[in-house]
GROMACS .gro file of C-alpha atoms in nm:
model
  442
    1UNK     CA    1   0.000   0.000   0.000
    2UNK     CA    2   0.184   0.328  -0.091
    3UNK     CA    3   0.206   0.590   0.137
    4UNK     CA    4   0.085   0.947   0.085
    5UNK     CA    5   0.300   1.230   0.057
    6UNK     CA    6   0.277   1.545   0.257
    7UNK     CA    7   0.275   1.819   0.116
    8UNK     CA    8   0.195   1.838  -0.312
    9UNK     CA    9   0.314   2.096  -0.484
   10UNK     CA   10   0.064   2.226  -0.740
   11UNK     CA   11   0.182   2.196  -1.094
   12UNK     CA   12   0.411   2.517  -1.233
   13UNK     CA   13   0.180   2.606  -1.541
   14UNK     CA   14   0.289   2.354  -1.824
   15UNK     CA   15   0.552   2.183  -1.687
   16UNK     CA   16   0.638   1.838  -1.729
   17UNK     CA   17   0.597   1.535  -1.476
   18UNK     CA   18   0.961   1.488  -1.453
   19UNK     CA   19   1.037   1.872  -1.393
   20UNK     CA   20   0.765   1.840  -1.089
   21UNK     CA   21   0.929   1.563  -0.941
   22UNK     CA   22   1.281   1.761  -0.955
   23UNK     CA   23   1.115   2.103  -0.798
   24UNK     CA   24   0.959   1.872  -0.562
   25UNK     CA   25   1.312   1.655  -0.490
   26UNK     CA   26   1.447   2.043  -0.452
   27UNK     CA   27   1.186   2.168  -0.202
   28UNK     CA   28   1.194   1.883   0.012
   29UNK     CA   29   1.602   1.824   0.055
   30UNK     CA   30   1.612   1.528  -0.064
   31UNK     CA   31   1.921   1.437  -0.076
   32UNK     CA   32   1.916   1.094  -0.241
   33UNK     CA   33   1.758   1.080  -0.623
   34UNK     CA   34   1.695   0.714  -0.479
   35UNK     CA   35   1.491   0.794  -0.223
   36UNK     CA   36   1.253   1.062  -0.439
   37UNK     CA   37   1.179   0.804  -0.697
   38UNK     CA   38   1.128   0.534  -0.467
   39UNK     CA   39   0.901   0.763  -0.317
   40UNK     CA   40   0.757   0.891  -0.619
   41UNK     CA   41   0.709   0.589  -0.840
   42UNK     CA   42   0.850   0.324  -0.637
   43UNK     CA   43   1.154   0.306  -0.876
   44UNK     CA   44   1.493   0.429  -0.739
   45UNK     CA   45   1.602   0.459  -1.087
   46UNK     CA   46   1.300   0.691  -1.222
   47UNK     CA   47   1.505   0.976  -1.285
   48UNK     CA   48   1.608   0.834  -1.561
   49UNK     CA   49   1.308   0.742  -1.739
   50UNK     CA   50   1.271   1.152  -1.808
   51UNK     CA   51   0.963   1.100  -2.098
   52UNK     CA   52   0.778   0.900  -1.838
   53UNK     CA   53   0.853   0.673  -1.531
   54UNK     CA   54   0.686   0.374  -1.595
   55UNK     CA   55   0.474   0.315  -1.224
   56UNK     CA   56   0.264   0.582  -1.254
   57UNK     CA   57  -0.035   0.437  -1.064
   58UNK     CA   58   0.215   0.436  -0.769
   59UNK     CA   59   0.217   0.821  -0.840
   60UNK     CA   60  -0.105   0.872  -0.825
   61UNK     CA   61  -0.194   0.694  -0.528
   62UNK     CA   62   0.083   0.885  -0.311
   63UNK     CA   63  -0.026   1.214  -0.468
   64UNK     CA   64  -0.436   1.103  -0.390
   65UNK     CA   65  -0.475   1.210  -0.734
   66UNK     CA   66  -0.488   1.559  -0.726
   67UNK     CA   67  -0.239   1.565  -1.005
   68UNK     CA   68  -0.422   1.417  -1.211
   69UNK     CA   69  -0.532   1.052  -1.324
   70UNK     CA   70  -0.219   0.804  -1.527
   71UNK     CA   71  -0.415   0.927  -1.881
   72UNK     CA   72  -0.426   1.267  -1.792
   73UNK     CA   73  -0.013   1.286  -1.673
   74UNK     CA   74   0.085   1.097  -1.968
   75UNK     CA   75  -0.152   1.330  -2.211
   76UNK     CA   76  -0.045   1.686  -2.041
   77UNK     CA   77   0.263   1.644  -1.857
   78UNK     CA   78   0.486   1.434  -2.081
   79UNK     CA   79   0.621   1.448  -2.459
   80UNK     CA   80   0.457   1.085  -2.487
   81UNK     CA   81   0.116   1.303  -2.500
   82UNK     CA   82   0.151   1.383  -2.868
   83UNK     CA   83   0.191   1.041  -2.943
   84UNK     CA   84  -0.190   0.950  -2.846
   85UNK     CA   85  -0.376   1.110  -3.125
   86UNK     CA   86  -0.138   0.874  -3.349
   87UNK     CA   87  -0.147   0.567  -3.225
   88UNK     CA   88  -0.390   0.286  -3.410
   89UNK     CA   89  -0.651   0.120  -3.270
   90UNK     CA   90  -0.422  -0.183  -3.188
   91UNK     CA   91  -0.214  -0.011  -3.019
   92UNK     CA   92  -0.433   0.236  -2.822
   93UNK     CA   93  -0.633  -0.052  -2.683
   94UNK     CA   94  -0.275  -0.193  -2.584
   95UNK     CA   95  -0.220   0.176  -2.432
   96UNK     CA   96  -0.587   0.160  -2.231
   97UNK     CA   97  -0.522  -0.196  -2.117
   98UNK     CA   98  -0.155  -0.048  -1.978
   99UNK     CA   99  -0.331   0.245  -1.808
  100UNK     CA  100  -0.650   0.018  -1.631
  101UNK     CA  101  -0.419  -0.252  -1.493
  102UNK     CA  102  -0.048  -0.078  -1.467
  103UNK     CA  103   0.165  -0.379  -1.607
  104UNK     CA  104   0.374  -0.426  -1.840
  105UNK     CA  105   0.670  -0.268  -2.052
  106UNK     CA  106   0.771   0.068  -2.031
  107UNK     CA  107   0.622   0.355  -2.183
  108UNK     CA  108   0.866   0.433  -2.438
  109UNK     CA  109   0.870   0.088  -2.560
  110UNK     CA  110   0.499   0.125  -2.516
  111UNK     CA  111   0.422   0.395  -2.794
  112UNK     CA  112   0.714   0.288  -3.024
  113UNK     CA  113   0.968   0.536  -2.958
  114UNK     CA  114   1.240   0.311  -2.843
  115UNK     CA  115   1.203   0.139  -3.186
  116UNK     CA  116   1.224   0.481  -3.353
  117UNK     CA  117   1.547   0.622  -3.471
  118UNK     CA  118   1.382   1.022  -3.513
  119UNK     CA  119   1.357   1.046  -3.081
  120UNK     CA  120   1.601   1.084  -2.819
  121UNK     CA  121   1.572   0.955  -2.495
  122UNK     CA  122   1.822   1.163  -2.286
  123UNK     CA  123   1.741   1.486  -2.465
  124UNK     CA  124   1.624   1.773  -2.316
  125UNK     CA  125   1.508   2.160  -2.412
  126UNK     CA  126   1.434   2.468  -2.271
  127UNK     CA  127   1.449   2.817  -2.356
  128UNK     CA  128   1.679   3.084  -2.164
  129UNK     CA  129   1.449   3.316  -2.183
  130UNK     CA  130   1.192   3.122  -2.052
  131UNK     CA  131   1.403   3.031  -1.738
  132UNK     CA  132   1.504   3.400  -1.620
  133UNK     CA  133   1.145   3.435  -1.634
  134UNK     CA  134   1.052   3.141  -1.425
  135UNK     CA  135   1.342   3.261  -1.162
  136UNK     CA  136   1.192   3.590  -1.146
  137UNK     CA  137   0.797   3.460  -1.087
  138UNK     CA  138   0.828   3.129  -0.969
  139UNK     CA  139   1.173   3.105  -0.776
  140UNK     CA  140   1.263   2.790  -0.979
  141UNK     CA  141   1.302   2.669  -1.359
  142UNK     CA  142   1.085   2.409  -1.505
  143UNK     CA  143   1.108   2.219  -1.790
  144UNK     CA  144   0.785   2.301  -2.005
  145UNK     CA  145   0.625   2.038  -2.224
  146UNK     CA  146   0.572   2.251  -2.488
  147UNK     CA  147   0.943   2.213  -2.564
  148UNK     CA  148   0.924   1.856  -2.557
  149UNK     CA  149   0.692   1.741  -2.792
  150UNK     CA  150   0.795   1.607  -3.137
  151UNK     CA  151   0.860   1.952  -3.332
  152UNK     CA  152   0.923   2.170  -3.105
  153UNK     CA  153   1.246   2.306  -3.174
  154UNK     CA  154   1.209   2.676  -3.061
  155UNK     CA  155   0.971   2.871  -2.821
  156UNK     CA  156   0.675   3.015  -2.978
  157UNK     CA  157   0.612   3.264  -2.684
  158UNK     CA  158   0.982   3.429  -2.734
  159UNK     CA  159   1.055   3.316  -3.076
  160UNK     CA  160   1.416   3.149  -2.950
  161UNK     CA  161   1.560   2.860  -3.057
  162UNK     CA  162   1.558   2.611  -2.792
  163UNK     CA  163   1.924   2.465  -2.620
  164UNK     CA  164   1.917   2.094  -2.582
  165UNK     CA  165   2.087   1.935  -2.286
  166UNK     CA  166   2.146   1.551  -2.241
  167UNK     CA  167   2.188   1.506  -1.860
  168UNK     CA  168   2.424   1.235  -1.761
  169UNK     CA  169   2.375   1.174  -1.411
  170UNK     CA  170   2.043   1.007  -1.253
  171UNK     CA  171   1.947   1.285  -1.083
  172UNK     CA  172   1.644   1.487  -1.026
  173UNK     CA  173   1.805   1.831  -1.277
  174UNK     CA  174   1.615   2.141  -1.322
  175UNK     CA  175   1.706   2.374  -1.647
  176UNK     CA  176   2.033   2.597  -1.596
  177UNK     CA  177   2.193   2.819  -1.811
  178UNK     CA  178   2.481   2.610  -1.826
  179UNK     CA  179   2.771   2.523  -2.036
  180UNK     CA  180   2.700   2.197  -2.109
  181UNK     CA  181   2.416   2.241  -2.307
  182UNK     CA  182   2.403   2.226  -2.697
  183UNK     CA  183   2.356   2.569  -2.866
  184UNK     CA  184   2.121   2.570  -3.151
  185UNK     CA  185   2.182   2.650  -3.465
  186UNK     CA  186   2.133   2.936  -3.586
  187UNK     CA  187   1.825   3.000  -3.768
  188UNK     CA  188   1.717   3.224  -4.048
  189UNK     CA  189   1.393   3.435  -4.031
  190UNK     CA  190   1.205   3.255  -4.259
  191UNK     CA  191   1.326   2.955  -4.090
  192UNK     CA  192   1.205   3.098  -3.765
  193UNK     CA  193   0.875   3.163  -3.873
  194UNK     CA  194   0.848   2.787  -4.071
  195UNK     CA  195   0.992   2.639  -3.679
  196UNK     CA  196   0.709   2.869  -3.498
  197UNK     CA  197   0.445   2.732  -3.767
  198UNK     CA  198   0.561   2.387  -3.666
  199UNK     CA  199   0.591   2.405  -3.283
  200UNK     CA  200   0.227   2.543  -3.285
  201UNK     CA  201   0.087   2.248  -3.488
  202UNK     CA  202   0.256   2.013  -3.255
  203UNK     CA  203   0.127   2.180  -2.962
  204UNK     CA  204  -0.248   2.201  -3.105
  205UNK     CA  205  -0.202   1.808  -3.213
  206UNK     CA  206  -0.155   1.716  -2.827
  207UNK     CA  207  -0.408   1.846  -2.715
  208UNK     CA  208  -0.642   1.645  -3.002
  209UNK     CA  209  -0.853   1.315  -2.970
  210UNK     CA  210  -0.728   1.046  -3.185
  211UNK     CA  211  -0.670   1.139  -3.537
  212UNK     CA  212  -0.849   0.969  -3.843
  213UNK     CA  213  -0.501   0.855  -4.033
  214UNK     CA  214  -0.715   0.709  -4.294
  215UNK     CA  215  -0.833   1.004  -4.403
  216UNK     CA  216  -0.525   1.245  -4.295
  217UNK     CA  217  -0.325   1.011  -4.536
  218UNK     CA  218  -0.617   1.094  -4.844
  219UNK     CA  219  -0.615   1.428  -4.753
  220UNK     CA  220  -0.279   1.461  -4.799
  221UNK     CA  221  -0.245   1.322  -5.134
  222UNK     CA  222  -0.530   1.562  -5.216
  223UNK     CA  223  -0.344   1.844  -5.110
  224UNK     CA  224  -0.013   1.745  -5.365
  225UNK     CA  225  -0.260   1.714  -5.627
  226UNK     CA  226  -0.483   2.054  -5.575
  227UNK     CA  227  -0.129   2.218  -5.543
  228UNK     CA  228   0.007   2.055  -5.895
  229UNK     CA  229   0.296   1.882  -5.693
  230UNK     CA  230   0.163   1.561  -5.849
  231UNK     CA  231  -0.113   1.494  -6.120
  232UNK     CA  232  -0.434   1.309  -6.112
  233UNK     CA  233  -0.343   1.104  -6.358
  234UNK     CA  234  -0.016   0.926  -6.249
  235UNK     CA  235   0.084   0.759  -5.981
  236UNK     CA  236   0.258   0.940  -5.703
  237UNK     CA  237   0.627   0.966  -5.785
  238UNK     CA  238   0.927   0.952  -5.505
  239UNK     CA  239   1.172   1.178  -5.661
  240UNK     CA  240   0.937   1.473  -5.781
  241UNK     CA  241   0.760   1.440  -5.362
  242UNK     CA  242   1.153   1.473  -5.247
  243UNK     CA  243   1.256   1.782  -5.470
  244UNK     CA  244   0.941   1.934  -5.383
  245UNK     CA  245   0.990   1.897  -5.007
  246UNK     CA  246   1.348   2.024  -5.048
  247UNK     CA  247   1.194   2.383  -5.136
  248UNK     CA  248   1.058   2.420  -4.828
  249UNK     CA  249   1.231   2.665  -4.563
  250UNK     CA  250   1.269   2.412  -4.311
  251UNK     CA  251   1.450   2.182  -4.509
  252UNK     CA  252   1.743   2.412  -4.447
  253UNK     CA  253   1.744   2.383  -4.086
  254UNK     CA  254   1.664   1.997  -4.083
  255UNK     CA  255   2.000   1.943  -4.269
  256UNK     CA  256   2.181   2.179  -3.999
  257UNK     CA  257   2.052   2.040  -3.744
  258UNK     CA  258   2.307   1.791  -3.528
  259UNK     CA  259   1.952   1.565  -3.428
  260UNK     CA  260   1.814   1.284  -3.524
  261UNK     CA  261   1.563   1.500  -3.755
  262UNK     CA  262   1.824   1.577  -3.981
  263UNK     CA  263   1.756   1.235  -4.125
  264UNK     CA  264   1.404   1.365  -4.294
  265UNK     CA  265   1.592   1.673  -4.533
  266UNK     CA  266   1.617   1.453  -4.755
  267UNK     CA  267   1.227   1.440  -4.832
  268UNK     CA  268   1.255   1.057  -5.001
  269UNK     CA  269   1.000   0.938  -4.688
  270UNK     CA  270   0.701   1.100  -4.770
  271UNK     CA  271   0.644   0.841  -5.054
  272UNK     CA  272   0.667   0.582  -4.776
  273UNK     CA  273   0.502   0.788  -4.563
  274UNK     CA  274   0.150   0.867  -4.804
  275UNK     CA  275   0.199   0.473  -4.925
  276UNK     CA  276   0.218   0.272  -4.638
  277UNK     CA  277  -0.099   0.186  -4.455
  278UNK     CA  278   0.062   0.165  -4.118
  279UNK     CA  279   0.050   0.432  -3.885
  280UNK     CA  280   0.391   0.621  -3.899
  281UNK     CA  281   0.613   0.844  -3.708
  282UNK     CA  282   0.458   1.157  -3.514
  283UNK     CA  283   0.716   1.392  -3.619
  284UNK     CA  284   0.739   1.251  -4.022
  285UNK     CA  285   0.338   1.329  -4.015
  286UNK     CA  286   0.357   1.709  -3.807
  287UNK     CA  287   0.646   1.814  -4.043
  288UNK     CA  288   0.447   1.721  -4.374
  289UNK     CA  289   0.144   1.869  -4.271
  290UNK     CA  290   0.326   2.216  -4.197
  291UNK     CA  291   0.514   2.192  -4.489
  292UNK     CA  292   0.177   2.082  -4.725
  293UNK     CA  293  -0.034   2.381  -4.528
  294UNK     CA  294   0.196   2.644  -4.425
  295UNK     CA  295   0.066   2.922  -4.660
  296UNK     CA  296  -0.225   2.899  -4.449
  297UNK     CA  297  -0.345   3.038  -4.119
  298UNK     CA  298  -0.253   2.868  -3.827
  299UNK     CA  299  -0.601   2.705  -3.739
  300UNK     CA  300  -0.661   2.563  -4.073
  301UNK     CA  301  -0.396   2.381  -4.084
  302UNK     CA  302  -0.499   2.254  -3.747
  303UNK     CA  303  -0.828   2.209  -3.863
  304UNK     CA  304  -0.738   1.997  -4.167
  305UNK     CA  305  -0.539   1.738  -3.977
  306UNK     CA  306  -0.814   1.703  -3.688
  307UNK     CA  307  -1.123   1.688  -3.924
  308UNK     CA  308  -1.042   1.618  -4.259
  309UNK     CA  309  -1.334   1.394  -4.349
  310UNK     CA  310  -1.509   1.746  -4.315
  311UNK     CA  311  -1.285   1.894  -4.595
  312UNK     CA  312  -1.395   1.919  -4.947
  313UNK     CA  313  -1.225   1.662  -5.187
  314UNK     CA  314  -1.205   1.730  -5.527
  315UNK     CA  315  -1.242   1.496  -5.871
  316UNK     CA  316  -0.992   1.456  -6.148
  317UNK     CA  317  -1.223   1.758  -6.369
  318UNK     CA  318  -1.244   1.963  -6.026
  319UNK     CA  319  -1.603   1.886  -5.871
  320UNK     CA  320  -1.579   1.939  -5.510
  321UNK     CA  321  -1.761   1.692  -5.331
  322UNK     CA  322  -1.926   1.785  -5.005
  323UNK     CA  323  -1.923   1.397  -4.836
  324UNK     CA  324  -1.642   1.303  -4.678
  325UNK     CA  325  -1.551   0.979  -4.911
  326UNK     CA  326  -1.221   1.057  -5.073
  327UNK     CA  327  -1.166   0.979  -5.443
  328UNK     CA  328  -0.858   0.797  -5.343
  329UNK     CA  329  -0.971   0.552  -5.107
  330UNK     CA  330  -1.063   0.246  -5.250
  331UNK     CA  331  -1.337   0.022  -5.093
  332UNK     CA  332  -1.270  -0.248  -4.906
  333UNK     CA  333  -1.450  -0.531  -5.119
  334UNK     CA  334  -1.264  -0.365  -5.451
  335UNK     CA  335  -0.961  -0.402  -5.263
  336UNK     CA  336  -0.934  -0.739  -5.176
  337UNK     CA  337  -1.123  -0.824  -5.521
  338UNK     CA  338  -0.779  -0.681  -5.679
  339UNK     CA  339  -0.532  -0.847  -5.481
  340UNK     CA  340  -0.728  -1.190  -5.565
  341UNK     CA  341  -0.700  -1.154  -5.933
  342UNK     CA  342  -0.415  -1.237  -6.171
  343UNK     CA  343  -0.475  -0.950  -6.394
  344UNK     CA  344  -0.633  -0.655  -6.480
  345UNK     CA  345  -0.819  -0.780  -6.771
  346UNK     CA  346  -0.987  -1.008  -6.513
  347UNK     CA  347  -1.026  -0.738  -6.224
  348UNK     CA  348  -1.213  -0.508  -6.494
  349UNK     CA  349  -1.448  -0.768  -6.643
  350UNK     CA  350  -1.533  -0.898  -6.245
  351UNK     CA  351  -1.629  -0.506  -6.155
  352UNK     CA  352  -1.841  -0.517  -6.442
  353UNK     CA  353  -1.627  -0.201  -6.578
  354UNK     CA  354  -1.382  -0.109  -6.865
  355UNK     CA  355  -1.019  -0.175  -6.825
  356UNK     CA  356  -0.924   0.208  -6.929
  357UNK     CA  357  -1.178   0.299  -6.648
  358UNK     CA  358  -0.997   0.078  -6.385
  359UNK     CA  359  -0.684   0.222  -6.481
  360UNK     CA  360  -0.757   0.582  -6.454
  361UNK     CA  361  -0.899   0.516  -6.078
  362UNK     CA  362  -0.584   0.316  -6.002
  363UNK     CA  363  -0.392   0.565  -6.132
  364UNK     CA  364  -0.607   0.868  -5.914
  365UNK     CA  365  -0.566   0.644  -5.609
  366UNK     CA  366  -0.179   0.634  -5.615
  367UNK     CA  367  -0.129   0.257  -5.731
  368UNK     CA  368  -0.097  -0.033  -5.921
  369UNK     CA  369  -0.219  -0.348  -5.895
  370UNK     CA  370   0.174  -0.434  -5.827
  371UNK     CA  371   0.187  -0.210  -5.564
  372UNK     CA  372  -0.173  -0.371  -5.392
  373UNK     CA  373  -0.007  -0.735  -5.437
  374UNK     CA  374   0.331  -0.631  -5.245
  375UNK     CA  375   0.147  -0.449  -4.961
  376UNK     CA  376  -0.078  -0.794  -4.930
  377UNK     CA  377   0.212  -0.956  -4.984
  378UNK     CA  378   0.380  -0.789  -4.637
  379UNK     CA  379   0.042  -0.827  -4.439
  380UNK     CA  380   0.028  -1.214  -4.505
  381UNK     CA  381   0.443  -1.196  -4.361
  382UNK     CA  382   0.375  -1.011  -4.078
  383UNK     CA  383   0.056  -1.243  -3.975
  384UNK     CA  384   0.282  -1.537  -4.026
  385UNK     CA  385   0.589  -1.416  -3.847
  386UNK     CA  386   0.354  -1.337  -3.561
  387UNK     CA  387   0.182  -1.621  -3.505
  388UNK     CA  388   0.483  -1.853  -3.550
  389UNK     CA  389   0.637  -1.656  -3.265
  390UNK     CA  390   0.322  -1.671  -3.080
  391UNK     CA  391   0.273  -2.070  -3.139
  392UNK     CA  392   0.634  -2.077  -3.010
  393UNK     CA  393   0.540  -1.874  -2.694
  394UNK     CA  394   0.252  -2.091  -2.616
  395UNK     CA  395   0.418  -2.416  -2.657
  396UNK     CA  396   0.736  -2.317  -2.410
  397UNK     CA  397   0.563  -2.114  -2.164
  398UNK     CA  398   0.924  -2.077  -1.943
  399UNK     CA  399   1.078  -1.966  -2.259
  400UNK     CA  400   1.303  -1.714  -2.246
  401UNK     CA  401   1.337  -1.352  -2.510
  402UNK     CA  402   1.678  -1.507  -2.614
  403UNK     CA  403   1.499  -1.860  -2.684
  404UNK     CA  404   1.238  -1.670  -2.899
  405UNK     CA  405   1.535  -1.546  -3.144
  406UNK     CA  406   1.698  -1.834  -3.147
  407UNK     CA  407   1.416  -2.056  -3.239
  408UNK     CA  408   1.239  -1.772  -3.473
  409UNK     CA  409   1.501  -1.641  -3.628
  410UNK     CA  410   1.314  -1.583  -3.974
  411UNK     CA  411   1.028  -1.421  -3.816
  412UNK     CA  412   1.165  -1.254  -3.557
  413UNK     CA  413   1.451  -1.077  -3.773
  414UNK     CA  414   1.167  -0.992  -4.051
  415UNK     CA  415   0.973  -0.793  -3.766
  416UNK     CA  416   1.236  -0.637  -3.620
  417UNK     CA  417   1.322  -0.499  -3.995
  418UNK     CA  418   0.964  -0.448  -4.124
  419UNK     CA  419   0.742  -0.438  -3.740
  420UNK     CA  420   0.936  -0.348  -3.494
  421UNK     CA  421   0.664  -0.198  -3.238
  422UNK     CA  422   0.482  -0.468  -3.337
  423UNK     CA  423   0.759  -0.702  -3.258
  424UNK     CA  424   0.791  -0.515  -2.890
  425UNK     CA  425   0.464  -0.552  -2.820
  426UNK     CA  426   0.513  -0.920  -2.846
  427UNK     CA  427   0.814  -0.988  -2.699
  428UNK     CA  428   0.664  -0.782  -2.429
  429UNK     CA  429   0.413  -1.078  -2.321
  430UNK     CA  430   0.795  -1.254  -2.289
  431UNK     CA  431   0.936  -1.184  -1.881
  432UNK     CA  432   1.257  -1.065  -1.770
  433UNK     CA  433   1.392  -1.396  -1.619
  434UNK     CA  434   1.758  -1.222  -1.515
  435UNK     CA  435   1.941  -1.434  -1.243
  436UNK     CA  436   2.047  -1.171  -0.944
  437UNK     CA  437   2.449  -1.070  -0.978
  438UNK     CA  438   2.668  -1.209  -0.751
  439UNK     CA  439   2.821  -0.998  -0.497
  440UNK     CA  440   3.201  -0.909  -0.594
  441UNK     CA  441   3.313  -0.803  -0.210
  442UNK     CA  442   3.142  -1.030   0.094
   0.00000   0.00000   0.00000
């Protein structure tokens, strides 16, 4: 049964759920980081877990949830909050089941990001400005979640780039103007104002429900075409989606930048990114929608990623069409009807249509009937990988994660290359079974 603290410090506007554990280490004189997160979360270690310390239903019982409930911290008090509009059904209801019974992996490996390469988990940022302020009014720096989130590279309210600082020690560390932080780079004014766009979306986007990808993805495509980046009437091509995206003001700072972001200047993702029907990275979708939408006004471009079944889509001749079906999409039935035929001759004459009329609304939608086969191609892997793993798992209950990849090794490499949150979620189910170290000193 945890204990109840105290005294509770109220939260310091938006700061973050690690940055009110380090005021609170701070105010109390603690002097052990140990004994704060054991307090805390019942971790002595949860210092380091800076996104999000995984027992967080041992945090809200000590704090008698006045703090808020697990949802709610993870939502407004940590960077994993813009993840939730993202996720997929699969793995929100993995997310829900996490949250109602408090078991399981942590909550990086949770939403993905330890399989991502585009987030780092020792980064932090803050804004100097920001922290003479908070000295001045609050007596004490915080770390605000609005420089957190995915995107967030400078502070909107000052217009600053933001420092980043990688602590080292597992400590309880508010923001200082240090010298061991990273300066930014330095930005251009037009840069500026593309980072400000950006930081805004992402800070709008957290605070969302979750977000219909389905039709985010359609809209999108929509978008290149109303915008002549790509025509109606061929498929979508890599190469013309890259030089496009290299136009764009932020493109310069992406290939400056010393992060992990500076992977995406490149632009050759967003082919990936508009083909795949998997739910991709946060930060790949935020910068693509600022960089599709930034000649508009702020809450448009919010607008269009929360509700964009409610956006007009528009024909091959130009008919806007006031329902929310977009021309792209194909139906489900027509779908699988494709990817069951051996050619197109045959799909036309089975949809009771001509074949130059099949073409031209394979062509509008993005594809081929190559393209459908390879992407049923990778479902019908990824079901099999799973469920040999799975049958494995079942069989040797007392099996062990190393047993798993040495008696999958097909499978379990092809996830790791082509799933890999899936492939965490699975191992997941798969327990720690470490034997205790032996003591080198009795």
């Amino acid at each position: 049964m945890a204990t109840s603290i105290g005294f509770i410090p109220s939260w310091h506007l938006d700061e973050t759920l690690y940055s009110w554990a380090a005021r609170f280490h701070a105010i109390h004189g603690n002097g052990s980081a140990r004994e704060t997160g054991a307090l805390l979360f019942d971790a002595e270690h949860a210092c380091r877990e800076r996104d999000a310390p995984r027992n967080l239903h041992h945090f809200v019982n000590v704090t008698g949830g006045t703090l808020g409930n697990v949802h709610d911290l993870l939502r407004e008090r940590t960077a994993i909050g813009l993840y939730l509009p993202f996720l997929s059904p699969s793995m929100l209801a993995a997310v829900k089941e996490k949250i109602n019974c408090g078991k399981g992996i942590g909550w990086r490996a949770q939403f993905g990001m330890a399989a991502s390469s585009l987030d780092s988990a020792s980064q932090l940022r803050y804004c100097t400005t920001c922290i003479d302020e908070d000295r001045s009014n609050l007596g004490l720096s915080r770390w605000r979640v609005s420089h957190q989130w995915l995107g967030s590279w400078v502070c909107a309210e000052h217009g600053r780039p933001l420092c980043k600082v990688s602590p080292k020690r597992s400590a309880w560390e508010l923001p200082t103007l240090c010298s061991q932080s990273m300066p930014p780079p330095s930005v251009s004014e037009a840069e500026l104002m593309a980072l400000i766009h950006l930081s805004k979306l992402a800070e709008h986007v957290a605070r969302s429900e979750a977000l219909d990808m389905d039709s985010v993805r359609q809209l999108a495509l929509n978008g290149f075409r109303e915008q002549g980046v790509t025509s109606w009437s061929h498929p979508v091509d890599r190469m013309q989606l890259a030089r496009w995206f290299k136009s764009m003001p932020i493109v310069t700072w992406l290939a400056r930048s010393q992060g992990p972001e500076n992977k995406l200047a490149g632009g050759e993702w967003i082919h990936d990114l508009l083909r795949d029907r998997r739910v991709d990275h946060p930060l790949k979708w935020l910068v693509l929608w600022h960089a599709l939408f930034s000649h508009e006004d702020q809450l448009s471009t919010v607008r269009r990623l929360q509700t964009p079944v409610s956006q007009p889509h528009w024909d091959a001749s130009g008919q806007g069409r006031i329902w929310g079906t977009a021309l792209d999409k194909l139906p489900a039935d027509v779908n699988e009807l494709l990817t069951g035929v051996t050619t197109v001759v045959q799909a036309a004459e089975q949809l009771g249509t001509t074949l130059l009329s099949l073409r031209k609304r394979l062509k509008q939608s993005g594809t081929t009937l190559k393209l459908l086969r390879s992407e049923q191609s990778l479902d019908e892997r990824f079901n099999r990988s799973k469920v040999s793993i799975q049958i494995y798992m079942d069989e040797n209950p007392l099996c062990t994660r190393t047993d798993v990849f040495l008696h999958c090794k097909t499978p379990y490499e092809w996830l790791r290359k082509h799933r890999p949150k899936e492939l965490l979620l699975l191992m997941a189910k798969v327990p720690h079974r470490r034997s205790r170290q032996i003591a080198l000193f009795i």
